[in-house]
Short mmCIF file of C-alpha atoms and ligand atoms in Angstrom, two decimals:
data_model
loop_
_atom_site.label_atom_id
_atom_site.label_comp_id
_atom_site.label_asym_id
_atom_site.label_seq_id
_atom_site.Cartn_x
_atom_site.Cartn_y
_atom_site.Cartn_z
CA MET A 1 68.35 142.03 110.23
CA ARG A 2 70.06 141.75 106.84
CA VAL A 3 67.70 143.03 104.18
CA LEU A 4 67.85 142.70 100.39
CA VAL A 5 66.35 145.92 99.05
CA VAL A 6 65.33 145.06 95.51
CA GLY A 7 64.97 148.29 93.57
CA GLY A 8 66.96 150.10 96.26
CA ALA A 9 68.50 152.52 93.73
CA GLY A 10 65.06 153.95 93.01
CA TYR A 11 63.05 156.71 94.59
CA ILE A 12 61.25 154.88 97.40
CA GLY A 13 63.72 152.01 97.80
CA SER A 14 66.65 154.35 98.43
CA HIS A 15 64.75 156.16 101.17
CA VAL A 16 63.94 152.83 102.79
CA ALA A 17 67.60 151.75 102.58
CA HIS A 18 68.59 154.83 104.58
CA ALA A 19 65.78 154.33 107.10
CA LEU A 20 66.84 150.69 107.63
CA ARG A 21 70.43 151.71 108.21
CA ARG A 22 69.34 154.34 110.74
CA ARG A 23 67.67 151.47 112.67
CA ASN A 24 70.88 149.39 112.49
CA HIS A 25 69.71 146.91 109.88
CA GLU A 26 72.20 145.78 107.23
CA VAL A 27 71.25 146.62 103.66
CA VAL A 28 72.21 145.03 100.36
CA ILE A 29 70.75 146.80 97.33
CA TYR A 30 69.79 144.78 94.25
CA ASP A 31 68.88 146.85 91.20
CA ASN A 32 69.24 146.62 87.43
CA LEU A 33 69.63 150.43 87.20
CA SER A 34 67.08 150.58 84.38
CA THR A 35 65.29 153.44 86.10
CA GLY A 36 67.30 153.61 89.33
CA HIS A 37 70.49 155.59 89.84
CA ALA A 38 73.76 154.22 91.22
CA ALA A 39 74.14 157.58 93.01
CA LEU A 40 71.06 156.82 95.12
CA ALA A 41 72.67 153.55 96.26
CA GLN A 42 75.89 155.30 97.24
CA GLY A 43 77.28 154.07 100.56
CA PHE A 44 75.51 150.70 100.26
CA GLU A 45 76.60 147.42 98.72
CA LEU A 46 75.00 147.39 95.27
CA ILE A 47 74.43 144.23 93.24
CA VAL A 48 73.56 145.19 89.67
CA GLY A 49 71.18 142.49 88.51
CA ASP A 50 67.73 141.83 87.17
CA ILE A 51 64.84 140.37 89.19
CA SER A 52 64.35 137.73 86.51
CA ASP A 53 67.96 136.49 86.87
CA SER A 54 67.19 133.70 89.33
CA ALA A 55 70.81 132.60 89.77
CA GLU A 56 71.94 136.11 90.73
CA VAL A 57 68.90 136.64 93.00
CA SER A 58 69.41 133.24 94.68
CA SER A 59 73.02 133.98 95.45
CA ALA A 60 72.06 137.33 97.02
CA LEU A 61 69.28 135.65 99.02
CA ARG A 62 71.77 133.36 100.77
CA ARG A 63 73.09 136.38 102.65
CA VAL A 64 69.87 137.98 103.92
CA ASP A 65 66.97 137.44 106.33
CA ALA A 66 64.30 139.46 104.52
CA VAL A 67 63.44 140.96 101.14
CA MET A 68 61.82 144.27 100.26
CA HIS A 69 60.62 144.52 96.67
CA PHE A 70 60.46 147.98 95.05
CA ALA A 71 61.56 147.05 91.53
CA ALA A 72 58.54 147.76 89.35
CA CYS A 73 57.15 150.05 86.70
CA ALA A 74 54.80 152.56 88.26
CA TYR A 75 53.18 154.88 85.73
CA VAL A 76 49.42 154.61 85.35
CA GLY A 77 49.34 156.32 81.93
CA GLU A 78 52.19 154.24 80.52
CA SER A 79 50.53 151.05 81.75
CA VAL A 80 47.42 151.89 79.71
CA ALA A 81 49.50 152.53 76.56
CA ASN A 82 52.00 149.70 77.06
CA PRO A 83 50.43 147.02 79.29
CA ARG A 84 52.77 144.24 78.19
CA LYS A 85 55.68 146.07 79.82
CA TYR A 86 53.72 146.10 83.09
CA PHE A 87 52.73 142.44 83.00
CA GLN A 88 56.25 141.46 82.00
CA ASN A 89 58.13 143.46 84.65
CA ASN A 90 55.68 143.58 87.53
CA VAL A 91 54.13 140.13 87.18
CA VAL A 92 56.51 137.83 85.25
CA GLY A 93 59.66 139.46 86.69
CA GLY A 94 58.11 139.81 90.13
CA LEU A 95 57.14 136.12 90.23
CA ALA A 96 60.67 135.08 89.25
CA LEU A 97 61.89 137.01 92.31
CA LEU A 98 59.18 135.57 94.55
CA ASN A 99 59.88 132.01 93.40
CA ALA A 100 63.58 132.48 94.14
CA VAL A 101 62.57 133.67 97.62
CA VAL A 102 60.42 130.62 98.39
CA ASP A 103 63.20 128.39 97.04
CA SER A 104 65.52 130.01 99.61
CA LYS A 105 65.33 130.09 103.39
CA VAL A 106 63.96 133.64 103.44
CA ARG A 107 60.35 133.86 104.60
CA LYS A 108 59.93 137.60 105.22
CA PHE A 109 58.83 139.73 102.30
CA ILE A 110 57.69 143.34 102.00
CA PHE A 111 55.94 144.38 98.82
CA SER A 112 55.35 147.85 97.35
CA SER A 113 51.72 147.69 96.41
CA THR A 114 49.48 150.60 95.56
CA CYS A 115 46.09 152.19 96.13
CA ALA A 116 45.58 151.57 92.39
CA VAL A 117 44.52 148.03 93.37
CA TYR A 118 41.21 149.53 94.57
CA GLY A 119 40.28 151.09 91.21
CA VAL A 120 37.40 153.52 91.63
CA PRO A 121 36.71 153.04 95.33
CA VAL A 122 33.27 152.23 96.65
CA ARG A 123 33.86 154.54 99.63
CA VAL A 124 36.39 157.27 100.43
CA PRO A 125 38.42 157.31 102.68
CA ILE A 126 39.45 153.87 101.47
CA THR A 127 39.87 151.04 103.96
CA GLU A 128 41.57 147.74 103.17
CA GLU A 129 38.08 146.18 102.98
CA ASN A 130 37.33 148.06 99.77
CA PRO A 131 37.01 145.55 96.90
CA ARG A 132 40.14 145.31 94.78
CA LEU A 133 38.93 146.16 91.29
CA PRO A 134 41.76 148.02 89.54
CA VAL A 135 40.93 150.18 86.51
CA ASN A 136 44.36 150.28 84.87
CA PRO A 137 46.99 147.65 83.98
CA TYR A 138 49.39 149.02 86.60
CA GLY A 139 46.86 148.32 89.36
CA VAL A 140 46.06 144.91 87.87
CA SER A 141 49.75 143.96 87.83
CA LYS A 142 50.13 144.89 91.51
CA LEU A 143 46.94 143.03 92.45
CA MET A 144 48.20 139.88 90.69
CA PHE A 145 51.33 140.03 92.82
CA GLU A 146 49.29 140.55 96.00
CA ARG A 147 47.27 137.44 95.11
CA ALA A 148 50.46 135.44 94.60
CA LEU A 149 51.69 136.52 98.04
CA GLU A 150 48.43 135.37 99.64
CA ALA A 151 48.67 131.95 97.95
CA TYR A 152 52.36 131.57 98.79
CA GLU A 153 51.66 132.38 102.43
CA GLN A 154 49.21 129.48 102.60
CA ALA A 155 51.32 127.06 100.61
CA TYR A 156 54.89 127.89 101.61
CA GLY A 157 54.68 129.70 104.95
CA LEU A 158 55.88 133.00 103.46
CA ARG A 159 55.08 136.00 105.67
CA PHE A 160 54.47 139.27 103.86
CA VAL A 161 53.40 142.85 104.27
CA SER A 162 51.82 144.44 101.19
CA PHE A 163 51.97 148.20 101.61
CA ARG A 164 49.38 149.93 99.48
CA TYR A 165 50.97 153.31 98.90
CA PHE A 166 48.92 156.35 98.14
CA ASN A 167 50.92 159.09 96.35
CA ALA A 168 54.55 158.98 97.46
CA ALA A 169 56.12 162.43 97.25
CA GLY A 170 58.73 164.68 98.85
CA ALA A 171 62.39 163.98 99.56
CA ASP A 172 64.64 162.97 102.39
CA GLU A 173 65.30 165.90 104.78
CA ASP A 174 69.09 165.26 104.68
CA GLY A 175 69.12 165.64 100.89
CA LYS A 176 70.50 162.12 100.37
CA ALA A 177 67.68 160.91 98.16
CA GLY A 178 64.76 162.22 96.15
CA GLU A 179 62.62 161.70 93.07
CA ASP A 180 64.41 161.56 89.72
CA HIS A 181 62.42 159.96 86.91
CA ASN A 182 63.10 160.32 83.23
CA PRO A 183 60.75 161.24 81.71
CA GLU A 184 58.98 162.74 84.71
CA THR A 185 55.23 162.26 84.84
CA HIS A 186 54.38 162.78 88.51
CA LEU A 187 52.55 165.93 89.38
CA ILE A 188 54.89 167.70 91.84
CA PRO A 189 58.23 167.24 89.99
CA SER A 190 56.46 167.94 86.68
CA ALA A 191 55.29 171.26 88.12
CA PHE A 192 58.90 172.11 89.03
CA GLU A 193 60.02 171.34 85.47
CA ALA A 194 57.29 173.65 84.17
CA ILE A 195 58.50 176.43 86.51
CA HIS A 196 61.97 176.11 85.01
CA GLY A 197 60.67 176.01 81.44
CA GLU A 198 62.09 172.50 81.02
CA ARG A 199 58.78 171.28 79.65
CA PRO A 200 55.69 172.87 78.13
CA PRO A 201 53.14 174.28 80.61
CA LEU A 202 51.88 171.79 83.19
CA GLU A 203 48.74 170.08 81.97
CA ILE A 204 45.89 169.69 84.45
CA TYR A 205 44.34 166.37 83.48
CA GLY A 206 40.62 167.04 83.64
CA ASN A 207 38.49 169.57 85.54
CA ASP A 208 35.16 167.80 85.22
CA TYR A 209 35.59 165.15 87.91
CA PRO A 210 32.96 164.84 90.65
CA THR A 211 35.26 166.50 93.21
CA GLN A 212 35.11 169.87 94.97
CA ASP A 213 36.99 171.82 92.28
CA GLY A 214 36.61 169.32 89.43
CA THR A 215 40.24 168.12 89.51
CA CYS A 216 41.47 164.75 90.80
CA VAL A 217 42.05 164.33 94.52
CA ARG A 218 44.99 162.29 95.83
CA ASP A 219 46.51 161.52 99.23
CA TYR A 220 50.17 162.63 99.09
CA ILE A 221 52.38 160.93 101.66
CA HIS A 222 55.96 161.93 102.43
CA VAL A 223 58.42 159.29 101.23
CA SER A 224 60.20 159.39 104.61
CA ASP A 225 56.91 158.47 106.32
CA LEU A 226 56.59 155.55 103.90
CA ALA A 227 60.16 154.53 104.70
CA ASP A 228 59.51 154.56 108.45
CA ALA A 229 56.53 152.24 107.92
CA HIS A 230 58.73 149.73 106.09
CA VAL A 231 61.15 149.49 108.98
CA LEU A 232 58.23 148.84 111.33
CA GLY A 233 56.80 146.35 108.82
CA LEU A 234 59.99 144.34 109.08
CA GLU A 235 59.69 144.26 112.85
CA TYR A 236 56.03 143.21 112.48
CA LEU A 237 57.05 140.29 110.24
CA GLU A 238 59.24 139.00 113.04
CA GLN A 239 56.05 138.34 114.98
CA GLY A 240 55.05 135.83 112.29
CA HIS A 241 52.04 137.64 110.80
CA SER A 242 51.14 138.90 107.33
CA ALA A 243 49.16 142.02 106.46
CA ALA A 244 48.02 144.32 103.67
CA LEU A 245 48.09 147.92 104.85
CA ASN A 246 47.25 151.30 103.36
CA LEU A 247 49.98 153.91 103.71
CA GLY A 248 48.50 157.37 103.39
CA THR A 249 47.74 160.43 105.47
CA GLY A 250 43.94 160.40 105.29
CA LYS A 251 43.95 163.89 103.72
CA GLY A 252 43.10 164.62 100.10
CA HIS A 253 44.55 167.36 97.88
CA SER A 254 43.13 168.25 94.48
CA VAL A 255 45.43 169.01 91.55
CA ARG A 256 44.50 172.69 91.93
CA ASP A 257 45.39 172.55 95.66
CA VAL A 258 48.74 171.03 94.84
CA ILE A 259 49.47 173.73 92.27
CA SER A 260 48.56 176.58 94.62
CA THR A 261 50.61 175.12 97.49
CA ILE A 262 53.64 174.74 95.21
CA GLU A 263 53.25 178.35 94.02
CA ARG A 264 52.97 179.60 97.62
CA ILE A 265 55.95 177.63 98.94
CA THR A 266 58.31 178.22 96.04
CA GLY A 267 57.18 181.79 95.34
CA ARG A 268 57.15 180.89 91.64
CA ALA A 269 54.26 180.80 89.17
CA ILE A 270 53.62 177.48 87.41
CA PRO A 271 52.85 177.84 83.69
CA LYS A 272 49.80 175.61 83.25
CA ARG A 273 46.87 174.77 81.04
CA MET A 274 43.77 172.62 81.14
CA ALA A 275 43.92 169.28 79.34
CA ALA A 276 41.77 166.19 78.84
CA ARG A 277 41.45 163.54 81.52
CA ARG A 278 44.26 160.99 81.63
CA ALA A 279 43.04 157.44 80.94
CA GLY A 280 42.97 155.24 84.03
CA ASP A 281 42.72 158.04 86.65
CA PRO A 282 40.05 157.55 89.36
CA PRO A 283 38.56 160.86 90.64
CA GLU A 284 39.47 160.54 94.32
CA LEU A 285 41.93 158.31 96.20
CA VAL A 286 42.29 159.07 99.89
CA ALA A 287 43.42 156.51 102.46
CA ASP A 288 41.94 155.45 105.71
CA PRO A 289 45.34 154.70 107.27
CA SER A 290 43.99 153.56 110.65
CA LEU A 291 44.78 149.85 110.19
CA ALA A 292 48.47 150.61 109.51
CA GLU A 293 48.48 153.03 112.46
CA ARG A 294 47.12 150.36 114.83
CA THR A 295 49.13 147.48 113.43
CA LEU A 296 52.51 149.19 113.24
CA HIS A 297 52.11 151.99 115.81
CA TRP A 298 52.95 154.32 112.96
CA LYS A 299 51.54 157.58 111.66
CA ALA A 300 52.39 159.83 108.74
CA ARG A 301 53.99 162.78 110.55
CA ARG A 302 55.10 165.10 107.75
CA SER A 303 52.72 167.74 106.37
CA PHE A 304 51.86 168.45 102.76
CA GLU A 305 53.89 171.67 102.99
CA GLU A 306 56.94 169.63 104.07
CA ILE A 307 56.40 167.33 101.09
CA VAL A 308 56.48 170.28 98.69
CA ALA A 309 59.38 172.03 100.44
CA THR A 310 61.63 168.95 100.60
CA ALA A 311 60.80 168.01 97.00
CA TRP A 312 61.64 171.54 95.85
CA ASN A 313 64.93 171.63 97.78
CA TRP A 314 65.95 168.29 96.31
CA ALA A 315 65.03 169.29 92.76
CA GLU A 316 66.87 172.62 93.08
CA SER A 317 70.01 170.96 94.42
CA ARG A 318 69.94 168.45 91.52
CA ARG A 319 69.62 171.32 89.05
CA ALA A 320 72.55 173.13 90.66
CA LEU A 321 74.67 169.97 90.25
CA ILE A 322 73.76 169.51 86.60
CA ARG A 323 74.42 173.16 85.70
N1 LIG B 1 48.35 165.10 87.07
C1 LIG B 1 48.10 166.22 86.28
N2 LIG B 1 49.09 166.66 85.44
C2 LIG B 1 50.32 166.05 85.36
C3 LIG B 1 50.57 164.92 86.19
C4 LIG B 1 49.56 164.47 87.02
O1 LIG B 1 47.01 166.78 86.33
O2 LIG B 1 51.17 166.51 84.58
C5 LIG B 1 47.31 164.60 88.00
C6 LIG B 1 46.90 163.16 87.73
O3 LIG B 1 45.81 163.12 86.84
C7 LIG B 1 46.53 162.68 89.14
C8 LIG B 1 47.42 163.50 90.05
O4 LIG B 1 47.86 164.61 89.29
O5 LIG B 1 45.20 163.02 89.42
C9 LIG B 1 48.61 162.73 90.54
O6 LIG B 1 49.22 162.12 89.43
P1 LIG B 1 50.64 161.44 89.52
O7 LIG B 1 51.02 161.02 88.13
O8 LIG B 1 51.59 162.32 90.26
O9 LIG B 1 50.41 160.15 90.44
P2 LIG B 1 49.39 158.91 90.29
O10 LIG B 1 48.13 159.36 90.98
O11 LIG B 1 49.21 158.61 88.86
O12 LIG B 1 50.08 157.81 91.02
#
């Protein structure tokens, strides 16, 4: 299939572009490069454009069979401080893209959603049945888009897969793509920056949560496992169904666990200190990934150690390039 990968110069989108190519799909990347990097789109056709530019999107849509949408803002903390940015980009911009899609012949759509749509879950591990009650504007913006997809399926025959990612982490084993945000806020790359003295000591956001060691628990999934699921999602759409699926491993790691695994694997101490809770952070988010496993015949195969090791190798090779 020919696939328009919107946001394909970003962290997750670029991994998916490579995974699609490995399965012989044709990829066109569409990205405004606001947070993405042209280097991550290297080797692919890149259209530099904005999702709200309907004329540019429509012309790209004439050449493809399916769309994958990764172009969004994705920081919980920033969404609390600056919600209008999140509603503008993720909802207003996202709907402009979606409307261009339904005005075209394309009826297959894959959406990067998030476990943040669940808010503070009623039960952990989280199934797709958990009520969607987000507790931060980022989660709300993604839920609004999920709702639009559901309505558009009914009204316009759009078929979609909403993938609710847990914590995407790690880097491609071939070193072609990895995480590169500026400023970095995610836990694992932030810990690497602290190791190198590129930021003040890593702050542990809260140690009074109702979890085993008091720090937040998350389900970290290797970005290459996420990418594999997207390729299978595309094949699933060909069967004419829609779905909303959790993508996680089913295993939780506390912030303290993450820190000690990084220290063990890298052999380096992370300068760190305790800090207040970060607004909008639920205590524990761990997936029940069984619906995705059954629906797509998929499973997250890479371990947490591989996540840390590949992320470290990527970050070190980037540092060597910059130096
Ligand atoms: N976290 C932390 N210090 C940091 C960054 C993150 O303690 O400098 C915690 C954060 O509170 C959350 C977990 O690490 O519980 C993962 O956060 P991240 O920002 O990587 O992903 P999110 O869960 O927000 O998608």
